[in-house]
Amino acid sequence: MVQYIDNIFYPKTEAVIISPTQLINTLKILSQGLGITISLFFIVIFLSIPLGLVLTFMSNSKLGIRTRRGAEIYPLRWLARGFVFLMRGTPLMLQLLFVYFGLPYIGIVLERFPAACVAFVLNYAAYFCEIFRGGIKSIDPGQYEAAQVLGLRKFATTIKIVLPQMIRVAIPSVCNETVNLIKDTALVTTLGLADLMHMTKSLVNSLANVTPFAVAAVIYMVLIFGLSKIFSILEKKTTY
Amino acid sequence: MMIQVNNIKKAFGDNRVLRGVTFGVERGEIISVIGPSGSGKSTMLRSLIGLERIDDGSIAVNGEKFVDNGVYVKEREMHRILSHSGMVFQHFNLFPHMSVKKNMTCAPVTNRLMTRAEAEEKCHTLLAKVGLADKLDAMPSSLSGGQKQRVAIARALMTNPDILLFDEPTSALDPELTGEVLEVMKQLAAEHMTMIVVTHEMGFARYISDRVIFMDQGVIAVDEKPEEVFAHPSNARLSAFLGAVHTKEAAN
């Protein structure tokens, strides 16, 4: 009995230390999970940023309809803000489970990976929308006035004056959000997708050794280090 | 008549900023608009170029009305009528992410008023004119306030406007930098550019402008030649205003 308790609280050293060969094998197996993690990351980045931008413009839209009773309704703005509220107001984990297990009840059946993509894209688009909206709000009203008196139309003003200034303001927050995204991808383990986290956990179980956790931590950190480097270059490039 | 303003009115909520302003500006005339803060002079100026929407009254540029009895023409039409007006702001409003050259060429090239080559040539000429030929590729953040304002004036001149509006062009500048901006404005005055200048620079109002408009509480209280305004102010509030300005300048 004493021996048993000892084993739980003070694991034997061989449960922590592994040989170089084992380490290489660990890396090989974990890198199989990296495929899902990284492809999910890129899909989400490339889809959620444009979608976030669309939501931002909807959210700032002044398109209003006056009802017969005289009340103003702003369909685009309300739709966007409602969506953002929904996405920020519920846990990503819940959204993930909802898309995969819930949507089939209304006839939308998605495979694990597409389901994960949908949930992540929608969730991150909402956060990007808020980041971009903040960036646009930070622009001096004098910029719009200058554009107007120089004869720039609305579309040209948005493309040439508003977006470049918004991007500069948004870059640090976008960096922060993409860092979060890398770590959040670990949530897809709950759908049984074989991502980095999933591979790590099963390796720890089969080896009865916790070292893969440390290896996975290092891999996540390397990814995030590379990402923040890219963003710091972007930040320097957009400084004026 | 370059600009004809007829009985314009504008309120922000309960605050009636313009209570019926009427005046005309001939081609080549230089008008200074002075008055205490809150007198409506900035709002009046901004409404001439569509930055403020007036509630009532008419404004015509070059004989074409873009607002008639408070009713605005269509956006495209307004855009066309106002394309001959330029404006210079108190805070310059240069585009911070663009070089001086881009600041100047962006709008005319985007609107296809000139080719890129034409715009760049014009940009060179105008920068030389305001004494900043070497700042072509500089970013606005590297310029002093006076330099920024001179670039802003050059930018406004890119499309050969018939009229230039100035909204307190030297008020945001350090005192030692106002001279270089006033110098450029004097030069424009000598070339008979039509200008309406809202200003606190009494020197400019007195010695450069053809007419001085004194606004008070949303109306034009005095509209006379500068000699009359400064030598024999006919209006008690004008005297008080000039007295206050004079005292402040003496104190400085």
Short mmCIF file of C-alpha atoms in Angstrom, two decimals:
data_model
loop_
_atom_site.label_atom_id
_atom_site.label_comp_id
_atom_site.label_asym_id
_atom_site.label_seq_id
_atom_site.Cartn_x
_atom_site.Cartn_y
_atom_site.Cartn_z
CA MET A 1 0.00 0.00 0.00
CA VAL A 2 2.74 2.40 0.96
CA GLN A 3 4.56 1.47 -2.21
CA TYR A 4 1.46 2.26 -4.31
CA ILE A 5 0.94 5.76 -2.95
CA ASP A 6 4.61 6.40 -3.38
CA ASN A 7 4.28 5.60 -7.07
CA ILE A 8 1.51 8.08 -7.62
CA PHE A 9 3.05 11.02 -5.83
CA TYR A 10 6.68 10.38 -6.53
CA PRO A 11 6.86 8.88 -10.01
CA LYS A 12 10.02 6.92 -10.76
CA THR A 13 12.66 8.89 -12.62
CA GLU A 14 12.34 6.74 -15.75
CA ALA A 15 8.84 8.18 -16.18
CA VAL A 16 10.42 11.59 -16.82
CA ILE A 17 13.72 11.01 -18.51
CA ILE A 18 13.80 9.45 -21.98
CA SER A 19 16.62 8.39 -24.23
CA PRO A 20 17.68 10.39 -27.36
CA THR A 21 16.11 7.74 -29.63
CA GLN A 22 12.86 8.02 -27.73
CA LEU A 23 13.04 11.80 -28.04
CA ILE A 24 13.41 11.59 -31.82
CA ASN A 25 10.51 9.16 -32.00
CA THR A 26 8.48 11.53 -29.86
CA LEU A 27 9.21 14.40 -32.22
CA LYS A 28 8.25 12.25 -35.21
CA ILE A 29 4.93 11.26 -33.71
CA LEU A 30 4.11 14.76 -32.47
CA SER A 31 4.92 16.28 -35.85
CA GLN A 32 2.17 14.11 -37.32
CA GLY A 33 -0.23 16.13 -35.16
CA LEU A 34 1.35 19.37 -36.27
CA GLY A 35 -0.28 18.94 -39.70
CA ILE A 36 -3.79 19.42 -38.34
CA THR A 37 -2.73 22.21 -35.99
CA ILE A 38 -0.98 24.23 -38.68
CA SER A 39 -3.51 23.68 -41.45
CA LEU A 40 -6.32 24.66 -39.10
CA PHE A 41 -4.31 27.74 -38.14
CA PHE A 42 -3.82 28.91 -41.73
CA ILE A 43 -7.36 28.19 -42.83
CA VAL A 44 -8.73 30.14 -39.88
CA ILE A 45 -6.37 33.10 -40.44
CA PHE A 46 -7.08 33.36 -44.14
CA LEU A 47 -10.84 33.13 -43.75
CA SER A 48 -11.52 34.89 -40.47
CA ILE A 49 -9.58 38.08 -41.20
CA PRO A 50 -11.54 38.93 -44.38
CA LEU A 51 -14.77 37.87 -42.70
CA GLY A 52 -13.86 40.03 -39.70
CA LEU A 53 -13.32 42.97 -42.05
CA VAL A 54 -16.72 42.43 -43.66
CA LEU A 55 -18.29 42.31 -40.19
CA THR A 56 -16.49 45.55 -39.31
CA PHE A 57 -17.98 47.34 -42.30
CA MET A 58 -21.41 45.90 -41.51
CA SER A 59 -20.99 46.96 -37.92
CA ASN A 60 -20.16 50.53 -38.97
CA SER A 61 -22.81 50.64 -41.69
CA LYS A 62 -25.17 53.58 -41.54
CA LEU A 63 -27.72 51.82 -43.74
CA GLY A 64 -30.96 52.42 -41.90
CA ILE A 65 -34.58 51.69 -42.61
CA ARG A 66 -37.36 53.75 -41.09
CA THR A 67 -40.33 51.65 -40.08
CA ARG A 68 -43.88 52.86 -40.42
CA ARG A 69 -43.94 53.65 -36.71
CA GLY A 70 -40.93 55.89 -37.15
CA ALA A 71 -38.34 53.68 -35.50
CA GLU A 72 -34.97 53.35 -37.22
CA ILE A 73 -33.57 49.90 -37.82
CA TYR A 74 -30.04 49.21 -38.96
CA PRO A 75 -30.16 45.65 -40.33
CA LEU A 76 -26.48 45.24 -41.23
CA ARG A 77 -25.18 46.83 -38.06
CA TRP A 78 -27.48 44.86 -35.78
CA LEU A 79 -26.76 41.61 -37.53
CA ALA A 80 -23.00 42.11 -37.17
CA ARG A 81 -23.17 43.26 -33.56
CA GLY A 82 -25.54 40.45 -32.63
CA PHE A 83 -23.19 37.93 -34.19
CA VAL A 84 -20.21 39.36 -32.35
CA PHE A 85 -22.11 39.26 -29.09
CA LEU A 86 -23.06 35.63 -29.64
CA MET A 87 -19.50 34.59 -30.51
CA ARG A 88 -17.87 36.46 -27.66
CA GLY A 89 -20.58 35.56 -25.22
CA THR A 90 -20.10 31.80 -25.41
CA PRO A 91 -17.02 29.59 -24.98
CA LEU A 92 -15.22 28.49 -28.12
CA MET A 93 -15.32 24.93 -26.83
CA LEU A 94 -19.12 25.10 -26.73
CA GLN A 95 -19.27 26.50 -30.26
CA LEU A 96 -17.00 23.73 -31.45
CA LEU A 97 -19.19 21.04 -29.91
CA PHE A 98 -22.31 22.76 -31.18
CA VAL A 99 -21.12 22.85 -34.80
CA TYR A 100 -20.04 19.22 -34.74
CA PHE A 101 -22.73 17.62 -32.60
CA GLY A 102 -25.54 20.19 -32.74
CA LEU A 103 -25.83 21.20 -36.37
CA PRO A 104 -26.62 17.65 -37.59
CA TYR A 105 -30.01 18.05 -35.86
CA ILE A 106 -30.89 20.75 -38.39
CA GLY A 107 -29.48 18.71 -41.24
CA ILE A 108 -25.99 20.19 -41.44
CA VAL A 109 -23.53 17.36 -41.04
CA LEU A 110 -19.86 18.25 -41.12
CA GLU A 111 -16.77 16.11 -40.82
CA ARG A 112 -14.58 16.76 -37.80
CA PHE A 113 -12.05 18.97 -39.51
CA PRO A 114 -14.49 21.15 -41.49
CA ALA A 115 -16.62 21.47 -38.35
CA ALA A 116 -13.59 22.68 -36.42
CA CYS A 117 -12.76 25.15 -39.21
CA VAL A 118 -16.29 26.58 -39.25
CA ALA A 119 -16.41 27.08 -35.50
CA PHE A 120 -12.94 28.65 -35.35
CA VAL A 121 -13.48 30.93 -38.36
CA LEU A 122 -16.76 32.28 -37.01
CA ASN A 123 -15.35 32.77 -33.53
CA TYR A 124 -12.15 34.47 -34.64
CA ALA A 125 -13.94 36.63 -37.22
CA ALA A 126 -15.93 38.14 -34.35
CA TYR A 127 -12.77 39.01 -32.44
CA PHE A 128 -11.05 40.39 -35.54
CA CYS A 129 -14.15 42.47 -36.25
CA GLU A 130 -13.83 44.13 -32.85
CA ILE A 131 -10.09 44.70 -33.33
CA PHE A 132 -10.64 46.32 -36.73
CA ARG A 133 -13.55 48.38 -35.44
CA GLY A 134 -11.32 49.75 -32.70
CA GLY A 135 -8.66 50.54 -35.30
CA ILE A 136 -11.11 52.47 -37.44
CA LYS A 137 -12.43 54.36 -34.43
CA SER A 138 -8.92 55.51 -33.62
CA ILE A 139 -8.60 57.38 -36.94
CA ASP A 140 -8.73 61.15 -36.61
CA PRO A 141 -11.99 62.57 -38.11
CA GLY A 142 -9.78 65.16 -39.82
CA GLN A 143 -8.57 62.39 -42.13
CA TYR A 144 -12.07 61.89 -43.51
CA GLU A 145 -12.52 65.64 -43.88
CA ALA A 146 -9.24 66.02 -45.75
CA ALA A 147 -10.19 63.14 -48.05
CA GLN A 148 -13.58 64.72 -48.68
CA VAL A 149 -12.29 68.17 -49.56
CA LEU A 150 -9.68 66.61 -51.84
CA GLY A 151 -12.54 65.00 -53.72
CA LEU A 152 -11.88 61.36 -52.75
CA ARG A 153 -15.04 59.28 -52.87
CA LYS A 154 -16.10 56.97 -50.05
CA PHE A 155 -14.66 53.81 -51.54
CA ALA A 156 -11.29 55.39 -52.36
CA THR A 157 -11.18 56.92 -48.87
CA THR A 158 -11.73 53.53 -47.31
CA ILE A 159 -9.08 51.79 -49.39
CA LYS A 160 -6.40 54.48 -49.42
CA ILE A 161 -6.87 56.39 -46.20
CA VAL A 162 -8.82 54.33 -43.66
CA LEU A 163 -7.55 50.77 -44.13
CA PRO A 164 -3.80 51.51 -44.09
CA GLN A 165 -4.14 53.52 -40.89
CA MET A 166 -6.46 50.97 -39.32
CA ILE A 167 -4.05 48.11 -40.08
CA ARG A 168 -1.20 49.83 -38.31
CA VAL A 169 -3.28 50.31 -35.18
CA ALA A 170 -4.62 46.76 -35.37
CA ILE A 171 -1.35 44.85 -35.87
CA PRO A 172 -0.39 44.31 -32.20
CA SER A 173 -3.88 43.07 -31.34
CA VAL A 174 -4.03 40.87 -34.43
CA CYS A 175 -0.69 39.37 -33.39
CA ASN A 176 -2.07 38.69 -29.95
CA GLU A 177 -5.15 37.06 -31.40
CA THR A 178 -3.17 34.79 -33.75
CA VAL A 179 -1.00 33.68 -30.84
CA ASN A 180 -4.19 32.78 -29.01
CA LEU A 181 -5.35 30.91 -32.08
CA ILE A 182 -2.31 28.63 -32.11
CA LYS A 183 -2.99 27.67 -28.53
CA ASP A 184 -6.75 27.42 -29.03
CA THR A 185 -6.29 24.85 -31.80
CA ALA A 186 -5.62 22.39 -28.97
CA LEU A 187 -9.39 22.46 -28.35
CA VAL A 188 -10.07 20.36 -31.45
CA THR A 189 -8.79 17.39 -29.47
CA THR A 190 -12.30 17.27 -28.00
CA LEU A 191 -13.66 16.38 -31.46
CA GLY A 192 -11.13 13.56 -31.67
CA LEU A 193 -8.98 15.29 -34.29
CA ALA A 194 -5.36 14.15 -34.23
CA ASP A 195 -3.73 17.54 -33.66
CA LEU A 196 -0.53 18.24 -31.77
CA MET A 197 -2.28 18.15 -28.40
CA HIS A 198 -4.06 14.91 -29.19
CA MET A 199 -0.85 13.17 -30.28
CA THR A 200 0.91 14.41 -27.18
CA LYS A 201 -1.72 13.05 -24.86
CA SER A 202 -1.86 9.64 -26.48
CA LEU A 203 1.92 9.39 -26.51
CA VAL A 204 2.08 10.24 -22.82
CA ASN A 205 -0.47 7.51 -22.18
CA SER A 206 1.24 4.85 -24.23
CA LEU A 207 4.77 5.61 -22.99
CA ALA A 208 3.63 6.19 -19.43
CA ASN A 209 6.04 9.09 -19.59
CA VAL A 210 5.27 12.83 -19.33
CA THR A 211 8.18 14.09 -21.40
CA PRO A 212 6.04 14.58 -24.54
CA PHE A 213 4.20 17.33 -22.66
CA ALA A 214 7.45 19.27 -22.41
CA VAL A 215 8.25 18.55 -26.05
CA ALA A 216 4.80 19.80 -27.11
CA ALA A 217 5.24 22.92 -24.99
CA VAL A 218 8.49 23.66 -26.81
CA ILE A 219 6.84 23.11 -30.20
CA TYR A 220 4.00 25.51 -29.35
CA MET A 221 6.54 28.07 -28.14
CA VAL A 222 8.60 27.75 -31.32
CA LEU A 223 5.49 28.32 -33.44
CA ILE A 224 4.50 31.34 -31.40
CA PHE A 225 8.02 32.71 -31.40
CA GLY A 226 8.10 32.56 -35.21
CA LEU A 227 4.69 34.19 -35.39
CA SER A 228 5.61 37.10 -33.15
CA LYS A 229 8.79 37.64 -35.18
CA ILE A 230 6.72 37.92 -38.35
CA PHE A 231 4.43 40.41 -36.65
CA SER A 232 7.25 42.52 -35.29
CA ILE A 233 8.62 42.80 -38.84
CA LEU A 234 5.15 43.79 -40.06
CA GLU A 235 4.89 46.33 -37.28
CA LYS A 236 8.20 47.92 -38.23
CA LYS A 237 7.20 48.00 -41.89
CA THR A 238 3.97 49.83 -41.18
CA THR A 239 5.47 52.44 -38.88
CA TYR A 240 5.51 55.94 -40.29
CA MET B 1 -19.44 86.01 -58.03
CA MET B 2 -17.07 83.26 -56.91
CA ILE B 3 -19.15 82.36 -53.88
CA GLN B 4 -22.60 83.56 -52.98
CA VAL B 5 -23.92 82.72 -49.54
CA ASN B 6 -27.55 83.51 -48.86
CA ASN B 7 -29.11 83.55 -45.42
CA ILE B 8 -27.60 80.27 -44.21
CA LYS B 9 -28.70 78.81 -40.89
CA LYS B 10 -27.36 75.93 -38.87
CA ALA B 11 -28.10 74.61 -35.39
CA PHE B 12 -26.45 71.88 -33.35
CA GLY B 13 -29.41 70.84 -31.20
CA ASP B 14 -30.55 73.99 -29.39
CA ASN B 15 -27.35 75.82 -30.21
CA ARG B 16 -28.04 78.08 -33.19
CA VAL B 17 -24.54 78.49 -34.57
CA LEU B 18 -25.46 80.28 -37.79
CA ARG B 19 -28.50 82.56 -37.70
CA GLY B 20 -28.70 83.84 -41.22
CA VAL B 21 -25.36 84.63 -42.83
CA THR B 22 -25.25 86.39 -46.20
CA PHE B 23 -22.23 87.52 -48.16
CA GLY B 24 -20.55 87.24 -51.53
CA VAL B 25 -16.97 86.82 -52.63
CA GLU B 26 -15.68 88.10 -55.97
CA ARG B 27 -13.02 86.25 -57.93
CA GLY B 28 -9.57 87.19 -56.64
CA GLU B 29 -10.87 88.64 -53.39
CA ILE B 30 -9.21 87.83 -50.08
CA ILE B 31 -11.55 87.76 -47.12
CA SER B 32 -10.51 87.45 -43.50
CA VAL B 33 -13.12 86.17 -41.08
CA ILE B 34 -12.53 87.16 -37.48
CA GLY B 35 -14.60 86.88 -34.35
CA PRO B 36 -14.72 85.46 -30.85
CA SER B 37 -14.77 81.68 -30.40
CA GLY B 38 -18.24 80.26 -30.79
CA SER B 39 -19.25 83.00 -33.21
CA GLY B 40 -19.85 80.44 -35.96
CA LYS B 41 -16.97 81.40 -38.24
CA SER B 42 -15.53 77.89 -38.54
CA THR B 43 -18.96 76.34 -39.08
CA MET B 44 -19.68 78.94 -41.77
CA LEU B 45 -16.41 78.16 -43.53
CA ARG B 46 -16.90 74.39 -43.29
CA SER B 47 -20.40 74.64 -44.74
CA LEU B 48 -18.95 76.30 -47.85
CA ILE B 49 -17.26 73.04 -48.78
CA GLY B 50 -19.89 70.60 -47.58
CA LEU B 51 -18.24 69.55 -44.31
CA GLU B 52 -21.23 70.89 -42.41
CA ARG B 53 -24.78 70.51 -43.66
CA ILE B 54 -26.75 73.70 -43.26
CA ASP B 55 -30.41 73.64 -42.23
CA ASP B 56 -31.55 76.53 -44.38
CA GLY B 57 -30.26 79.00 -46.93
CA SER B 58 -28.36 78.75 -50.22
CA ILE B 59 -24.73 78.51 -51.25
CA ALA B 60 -23.52 78.88 -54.82
CA VAL B 61 -19.98 78.36 -56.07
CA ASN B 62 -19.16 79.88 -59.46
CA GLY B 63 -22.84 80.57 -59.96
CA GLU B 64 -23.91 76.97 -59.31
CA LYS B 65 -25.96 76.28 -56.22
CA PHE B 66 -25.15 73.11 -54.35
CA VAL B 67 -27.66 73.88 -51.65
CA ASP B 68 -30.82 75.85 -52.29
CA ASN B 69 -33.10 76.85 -49.41
CA GLY B 70 -31.62 74.09 -47.30
CA VAL B 71 -32.06 71.42 -50.00
CA TYR B 72 -28.85 69.84 -51.22
CA VAL B 73 -28.29 68.70 -54.79
CA LYS B 74 -27.39 65.05 -55.48
CA GLU B 75 -24.05 63.85 -54.18
CA ARG B 76 -22.45 63.49 -57.61
CA GLU B 77 -23.51 67.01 -58.57
CA MET B 78 -22.28 68.43 -55.26
CA HIS B 79 -18.98 66.67 -55.78
CA ARG B 80 -18.63 68.31 -59.19
CA ILE B 81 -19.52 71.81 -57.97
CA LEU B 82 -17.18 71.60 -54.99
CA SER B 83 -14.29 70.18 -57.00
CA HIS B 84 -13.15 73.76 -57.61
CA SER B 85 -12.82 74.53 -53.90
CA GLY B 86 -9.88 73.61 -51.71
CA MET B 87 -9.45 73.71 -47.97
CA VAL B 88 -6.59 74.01 -45.49
CA PHE B 89 -7.21 72.87 -41.93
CA GLN B 90 -5.96 74.05 -38.57
CA HIS B 91 -4.40 70.66 -37.87
CA PHE B 92 -3.11 70.15 -41.44
CA ASN B 93 -4.77 66.72 -41.75
CA LEU B 94 -2.00 65.28 -43.85
CA PHE B 95 -2.26 61.53 -44.38
CA PRO B 96 0.35 60.20 -41.93
CA HIS B 97 0.96 56.92 -43.81
CA MET B 98 1.85 58.63 -47.08
CA SER B 99 4.95 60.51 -48.13
CA VAL B 100 4.62 64.19 -49.04
CA LYS B 101 4.50 63.23 -52.70
CA LYS B 102 1.76 60.63 -52.14
CA ASN B 103 -0.22 63.05 -50.01
CA MET B 104 -0.29 65.43 -52.93
CA THR B 105 -0.76 63.06 -55.85
CA CYS B 106 -3.14 60.50 -54.33
CA ALA B 107 -6.46 62.31 -54.85
CA PRO B 108 -5.90 63.76 -58.35
CA VAL B 109 -4.49 60.46 -59.64
CA THR B 110 -7.26 58.39 -58.02
CA ASN B 111 -9.90 60.68 -59.50
CA ARG B 112 -8.16 60.54 -62.88
CA LEU B 113 -7.84 64.28 -63.09
CA MET B 114 -4.25 63.80 -64.22
CA THR B 115 -1.83 60.99 -64.96
CA ARG B 116 0.72 59.97 -62.37
CA ALA B 117 3.49 61.67 -64.35
CA GLU B 118 1.53 64.92 -64.64
CA ALA B 119 0.66 64.83 -60.96
CA GLU B 120 4.27 64.26 -59.95
CA GLU B 121 5.47 67.11 -62.09
CA LYS B 122 2.86 69.42 -60.62
CA CYS B 123 3.80 68.21 -57.15
CA HIS B 124 7.45 69.17 -57.78
CA THR B 125 6.46 72.64 -58.97
CA LEU B 126 4.17 73.31 -56.01
CA LEU B 127 6.63 72.01 -53.42
CA ALA B 128 9.28 74.30 -54.86
CA LYS B 129 6.80 77.14 -54.63
CA VAL B 130 6.20 76.59 -50.90
CA GLY B 131 9.95 76.11 -50.35
CA LEU B 132 9.91 72.37 -49.64
CA ALA B 133 11.35 70.88 -52.84
CA ASP B 134 13.67 68.67 -50.79
CA LYS B 135 10.82 67.12 -48.79
CA LEU B 136 9.27 65.19 -51.66
CA ASP B 137 9.83 61.77 -50.10
CA ALA B 138 9.62 62.85 -46.46
CA MET B 139 6.92 61.40 -44.23
CA PRO B 140 4.66 63.95 -42.49
CA SER B 141 5.87 62.82 -39.06
CA SER B 142 9.35 64.11 -39.90
CA LEU B 143 8.12 67.63 -40.71
CA SER B 144 7.67 70.63 -38.43
CA GLY B 145 4.20 72.14 -38.02
CA GLY B 146 4.98 74.96 -40.41
CA GLN B 147 6.29 72.55 -43.02
CA LYS B 148 3.22 70.35 -42.63
CA GLN B 149 0.94 73.29 -43.20
CA ARG B 150 2.88 74.36 -46.28
CA VAL B 151 2.55 70.82 -47.65
CA ALA B 152 -1.18 70.96 -46.88
CA ILE B 153 -1.47 74.21 -48.84
CA ALA B 154 0.48 72.72 -51.75
CA ARG B 155 -1.77 69.64 -51.60
CA ALA B 156 -4.87 71.84 -51.80
CA LEU B 157 -3.39 73.60 -54.85
CA MET B 158 -2.86 70.38 -56.80
CA THR B 159 -6.20 70.61 -58.60
CA ASN B 160 -5.92 74.35 -59.41
CA PRO B 161 -8.83 75.34 -57.17
CA ASP B 162 -10.70 78.56 -57.92
CA ILE B 163 -11.03 79.23 -54.23
CA LEU B 164 -9.13 78.25 -51.12
CA LEU B 165 -10.65 78.14 -47.65
CA PHE B 166 -8.37 78.37 -44.62
CA ASP B 167 -9.62 77.33 -41.19
CA GLU B 168 -7.27 78.99 -38.68
CA PRO B 169 -4.20 77.84 -40.61
CA THR B 170 -1.67 79.13 -38.09
CA SER B 171 -3.50 78.49 -34.82
CA ALA B 172 -1.89 75.11 -34.15
CA LEU B 173 1.63 76.36 -34.87
CA ASP B 174 4.36 77.53 -32.55
CA PRO B 175 4.57 81.32 -32.84
CA GLU B 176 7.95 81.22 -34.60
CA LEU B 177 6.51 78.97 -37.33
CA THR B 178 3.49 81.08 -38.29
CA GLY B 179 5.63 83.36 -40.45
CA GLU B 180 6.54 80.75 -43.05
CA VAL B 181 2.88 79.79 -43.53
CA LEU B 182 1.72 83.42 -43.71
CA GLU B 183 4.45 84.02 -46.28
CA VAL B 184 2.99 81.34 -48.56
CA MET B 185 -0.48 82.78 -48.08
CA LYS B 186 0.81 86.25 -48.96
CA GLN B 187 2.32 84.80 -52.10
CA LEU B 188 -1.05 83.29 -53.04
CA ALA B 189 -2.72 86.62 -52.32
CA ALA B 190 -0.26 88.33 -54.68
CA GLU B 191 -1.30 85.85 -57.37
CA HIS B 192 -4.95 86.81 -56.80
CA MET B 193 -6.09 83.45 -55.50
CA THR B 194 -9.58 83.80 -54.09
CA MET B 195 -9.28 83.06 -50.38
CA ILE B 196 -11.49 83.01 -47.32
CA VAL B 197 -9.38 82.85 -44.20
CA VAL B 198 -10.72 82.29 -40.71
CA THR B 199 -7.91 83.69 -38.64
CA HIS B 200 -6.67 85.12 -35.38
CA GLU B 201 -3.75 86.75 -37.18
CA MET B 202 -4.79 90.38 -37.09
CA GLY B 203 -1.75 91.31 -39.15
CA PHE B 204 -2.96 89.14 -42.00
CA ALA B 205 -6.51 90.46 -41.70
CA ARG B 206 -5.31 94.04 -41.66
CA TYR B 207 -2.59 94.11 -44.29
CA ILE B 208 -3.30 91.25 -46.71
CA SER B 209 -7.05 90.90 -46.99
CA ASP B 210 -9.36 93.00 -49.13
CA ARG B 211 -12.28 92.66 -46.76
CA VAL B 212 -12.74 91.71 -43.15
CA ILE B 213 -15.84 89.94 -41.92
CA PHE B 214 -16.46 90.11 -38.19
CA MET B 215 -18.80 87.37 -37.02
CA ASP B 216 -20.56 87.47 -33.70
CA GLN B 217 -23.23 85.17 -32.29
CA GLY B 218 -23.94 83.48 -35.60
CA VAL B 219 -24.31 86.54 -37.79
CA ILE B 220 -22.03 88.85 -39.73
CA ALA B 221 -21.81 91.93 -37.56
CA VAL B 222 -19.33 93.86 -39.72
CA ASP B 223 -18.25 93.40 -43.33
CA GLU B 224 -15.89 96.20 -44.36
CA LYS B 225 -12.49 97.06 -45.72
CA PRO B 226 -9.69 96.37 -43.24
CA GLU B 227 -8.79 100.04 -42.82
CA GLU B 228 -12.32 100.76 -41.63
CA VAL B 229 -12.42 97.75 -39.36
CA PHE B 230 -9.13 98.43 -37.63
CA ALA B 231 -8.99 102.23 -37.69
CA HIS B 232 -12.63 103.07 -36.99
CA PRO B 233 -14.46 100.02 -35.68
CA SER B 234 -18.11 100.90 -36.08
CA ASN B 235 -19.45 98.21 -33.82
CA ALA B 236 -19.13 98.03 -30.05
CA ARG B 237 -18.56 94.26 -29.94
CA LEU B 238 -15.94 94.54 -32.67
CA SER B 239 -14.11 97.20 -30.65
CA ALA B 240 -14.26 94.98 -27.59
CA PHE B 241 -12.97 91.99 -29.57
CA LEU B 242 -10.13 93.96 -31.13
CA GLY B 243 -9.30 95.42 -27.72
CA ALA B 244 -9.08 91.94 -26.23
CA VAL B 245 -6.92 90.67 -29.07
CA HIS B 246 -4.71 93.74 -28.81
CA THR B 247 -4.24 93.32 -25.06
CA LYS B 248 -3.34 89.66 -25.55
CA GLU B 249 -0.80 90.48 -28.25
CA ALA B 250 0.69 93.24 -26.11
CA ALA B 251 0.99 90.80 -23.22
CA ASN B 252 2.88 88.39 -25.47
#
